[in-house]
Short mmCIF file of C-alpha atoms in Angstrom, two decimals:
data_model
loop_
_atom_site.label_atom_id
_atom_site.label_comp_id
_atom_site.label_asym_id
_atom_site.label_seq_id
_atom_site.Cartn_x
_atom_site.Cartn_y
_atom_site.Cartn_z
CA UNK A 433 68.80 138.06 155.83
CA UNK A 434 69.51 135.29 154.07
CA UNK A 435 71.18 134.32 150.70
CA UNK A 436 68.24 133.25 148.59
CA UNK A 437 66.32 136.73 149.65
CA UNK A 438 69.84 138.71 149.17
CA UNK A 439 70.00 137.09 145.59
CA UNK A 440 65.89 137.60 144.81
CA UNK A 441 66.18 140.96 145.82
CA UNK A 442 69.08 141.91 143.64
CA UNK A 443 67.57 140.16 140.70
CA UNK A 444 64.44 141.68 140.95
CA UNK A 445 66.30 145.14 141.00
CA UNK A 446 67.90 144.13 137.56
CA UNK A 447 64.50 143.03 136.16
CA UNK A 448 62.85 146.37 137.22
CA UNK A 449 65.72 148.10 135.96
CA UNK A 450 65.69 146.50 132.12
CA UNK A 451 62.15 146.71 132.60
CA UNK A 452 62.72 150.11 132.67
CA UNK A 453 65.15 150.61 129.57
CA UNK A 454 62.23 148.74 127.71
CA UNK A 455 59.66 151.63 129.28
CA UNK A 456 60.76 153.66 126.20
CA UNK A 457 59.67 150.83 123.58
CA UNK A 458 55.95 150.68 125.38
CA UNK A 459 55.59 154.23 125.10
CA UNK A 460 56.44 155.10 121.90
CA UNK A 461 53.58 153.13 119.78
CA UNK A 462 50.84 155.38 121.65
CA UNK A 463 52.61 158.65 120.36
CA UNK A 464 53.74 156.76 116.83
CA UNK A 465 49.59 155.66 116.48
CA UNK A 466 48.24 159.38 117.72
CA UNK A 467 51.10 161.76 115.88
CA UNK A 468 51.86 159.29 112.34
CA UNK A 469 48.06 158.09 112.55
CA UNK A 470 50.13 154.38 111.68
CA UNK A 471 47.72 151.59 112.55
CA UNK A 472 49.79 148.73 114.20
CA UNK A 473 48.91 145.03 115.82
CA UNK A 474 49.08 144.84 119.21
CA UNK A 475 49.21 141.05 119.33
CA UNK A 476 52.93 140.73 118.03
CA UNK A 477 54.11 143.79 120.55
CA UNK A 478 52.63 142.51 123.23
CA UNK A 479 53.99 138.84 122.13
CA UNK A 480 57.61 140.63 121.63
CA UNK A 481 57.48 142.20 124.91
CA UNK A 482 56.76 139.43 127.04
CA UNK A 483 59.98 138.02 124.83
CA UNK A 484 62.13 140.57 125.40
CA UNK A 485 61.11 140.54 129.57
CA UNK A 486 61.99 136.82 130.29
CA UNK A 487 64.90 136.97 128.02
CA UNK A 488 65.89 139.90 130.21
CA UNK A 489 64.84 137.77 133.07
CA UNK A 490 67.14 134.86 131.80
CA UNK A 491 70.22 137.61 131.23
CA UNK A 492 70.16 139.25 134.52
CA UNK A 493 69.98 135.70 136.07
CA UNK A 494 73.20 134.89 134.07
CA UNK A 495 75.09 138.27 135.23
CA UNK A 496 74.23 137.87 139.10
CA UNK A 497 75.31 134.30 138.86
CA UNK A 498 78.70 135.73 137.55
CA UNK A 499 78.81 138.45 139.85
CA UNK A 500 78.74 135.95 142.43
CA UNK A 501 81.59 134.10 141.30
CA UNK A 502 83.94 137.04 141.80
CA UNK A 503 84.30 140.09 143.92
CA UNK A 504 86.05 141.88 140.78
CA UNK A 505 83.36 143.56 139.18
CA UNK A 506 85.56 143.72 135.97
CA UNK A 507 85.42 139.77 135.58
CA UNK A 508 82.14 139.47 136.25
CA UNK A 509 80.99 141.89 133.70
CA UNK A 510 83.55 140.24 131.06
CA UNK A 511 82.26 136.79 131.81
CA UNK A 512 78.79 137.58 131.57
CA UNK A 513 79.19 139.27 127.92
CA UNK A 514 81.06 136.25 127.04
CA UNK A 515 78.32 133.91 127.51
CA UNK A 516 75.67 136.44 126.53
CA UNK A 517 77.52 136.92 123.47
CA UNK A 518 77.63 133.36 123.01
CA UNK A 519 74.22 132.63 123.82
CA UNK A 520 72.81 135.64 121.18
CA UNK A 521 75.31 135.17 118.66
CA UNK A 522 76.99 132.28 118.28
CA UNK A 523 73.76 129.83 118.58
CA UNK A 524 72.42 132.42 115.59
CA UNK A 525 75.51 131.41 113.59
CA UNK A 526 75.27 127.47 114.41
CA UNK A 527 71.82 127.84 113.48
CA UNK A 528 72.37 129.39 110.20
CA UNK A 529 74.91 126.74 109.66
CA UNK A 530 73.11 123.92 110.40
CA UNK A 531 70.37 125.29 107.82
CA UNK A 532 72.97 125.60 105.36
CA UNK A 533 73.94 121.91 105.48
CA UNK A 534 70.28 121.59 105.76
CA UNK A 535 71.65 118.83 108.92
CA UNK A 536 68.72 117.34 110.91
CA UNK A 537 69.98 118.63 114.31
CA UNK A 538 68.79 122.62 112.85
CA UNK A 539 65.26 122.77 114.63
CA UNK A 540 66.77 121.56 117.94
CA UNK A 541 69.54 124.32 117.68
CA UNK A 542 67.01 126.95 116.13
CA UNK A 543 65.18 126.16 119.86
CA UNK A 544 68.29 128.01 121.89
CA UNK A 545 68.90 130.21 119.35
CA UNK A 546 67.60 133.97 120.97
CA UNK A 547 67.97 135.62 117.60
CA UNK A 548 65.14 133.37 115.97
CA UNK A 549 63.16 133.14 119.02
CA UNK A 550 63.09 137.46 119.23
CA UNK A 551 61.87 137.52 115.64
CA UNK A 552 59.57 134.79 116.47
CA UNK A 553 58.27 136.66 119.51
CA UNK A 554 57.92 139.84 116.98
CA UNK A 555 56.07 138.32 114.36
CA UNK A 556 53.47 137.13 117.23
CA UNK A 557 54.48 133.88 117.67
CA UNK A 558 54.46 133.44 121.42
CA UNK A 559 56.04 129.80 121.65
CA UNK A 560 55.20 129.01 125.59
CA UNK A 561 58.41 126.45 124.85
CA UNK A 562 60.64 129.44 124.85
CA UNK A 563 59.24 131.63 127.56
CA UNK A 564 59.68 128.24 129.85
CA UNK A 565 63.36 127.74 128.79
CA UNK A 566 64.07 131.43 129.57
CA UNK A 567 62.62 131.12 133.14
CA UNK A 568 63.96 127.74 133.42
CA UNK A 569 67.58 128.86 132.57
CA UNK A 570 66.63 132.42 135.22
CA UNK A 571 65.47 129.89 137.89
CA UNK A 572 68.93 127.68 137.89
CA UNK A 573 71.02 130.42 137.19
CA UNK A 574 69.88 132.05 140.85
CA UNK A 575 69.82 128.83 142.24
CA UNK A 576 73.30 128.31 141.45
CA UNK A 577 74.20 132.09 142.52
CA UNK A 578 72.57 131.14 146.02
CA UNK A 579 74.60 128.10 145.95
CA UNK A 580 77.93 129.89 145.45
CA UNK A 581 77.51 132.57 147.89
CA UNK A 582 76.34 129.27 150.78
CA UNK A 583 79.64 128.09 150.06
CA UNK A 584 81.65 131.36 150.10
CA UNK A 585 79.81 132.02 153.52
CA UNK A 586 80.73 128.08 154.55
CA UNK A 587 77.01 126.77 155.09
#
């Protein structure tokens, strides 16, 4: 078995698994339509969930890459929260900043900024340029993890 199948593998387990905490989400607006008789669009939930999957895409991505850094599943958990938590929270705050000063530079950081693009993708507004940065960002961040475990095996 190699590396790169070791590292597909258990990032597709992560996927299914936050595919299935978001299981819940696709099942309740069939029982919220047929019990509250509350018309919705499906456009913006379908747009939102294909959001919410490569962003979970992305984030797995970014925890396997730091669970390959370590063998101390403590520091890899810390270090992924600390760049999740920058990537969700602090590019939100930038952003807001940058609108603020009303600076030039706010659409480029409103483009990394998850918080906008999740209320983007839940409005309906399926920007293709965010779903390709999300599997852009998933797609180095396990070819980086396959990278670090070839060198911690000496190939």
């Amino acid at each position: 078995i190699t590396e790169t199948e070791v590292v597909l593998s258990k990032w597709l387990a992560g996927v299914v698994m936050f595919l299935a905490l978001l299981a819940p989400f696709a099942l309740y607006l069939p029982v919220l339509y047929h019990y509250g008789k509350y018309p919705f669009d499906l456009g913006p939930m379908l747009s939102l969930g294909i959001g919410l999957t490569t962003i979970g895409m992305m984030f797995v991505a970014i925890g396997l890459f730091f669970s390959s850094l370590t063998r101390n599943q403590i520091l890899a958990a810390v270090g992924t929260f600390v760049v999740l938590f920058l990537l969700v929270l602090l590019t939100s705050l930038v952003y807001q900043d940058a609108l603020d000063r009303r600076a030039a530079r706010a659409d480029a950081i409103r483009f990394g900024a998850l918080l906008v693009q999740v209320h983007s993708f839940g409005s309906g507004q399926l920007d293709l340029r965010f779903l390709a940065m999300h599997l852009s960002v998933t797609v180095f961040m396990l070819f980086l993890t396959v990278k670090v475990l070839q060198f911690r095996e000496g190939k």
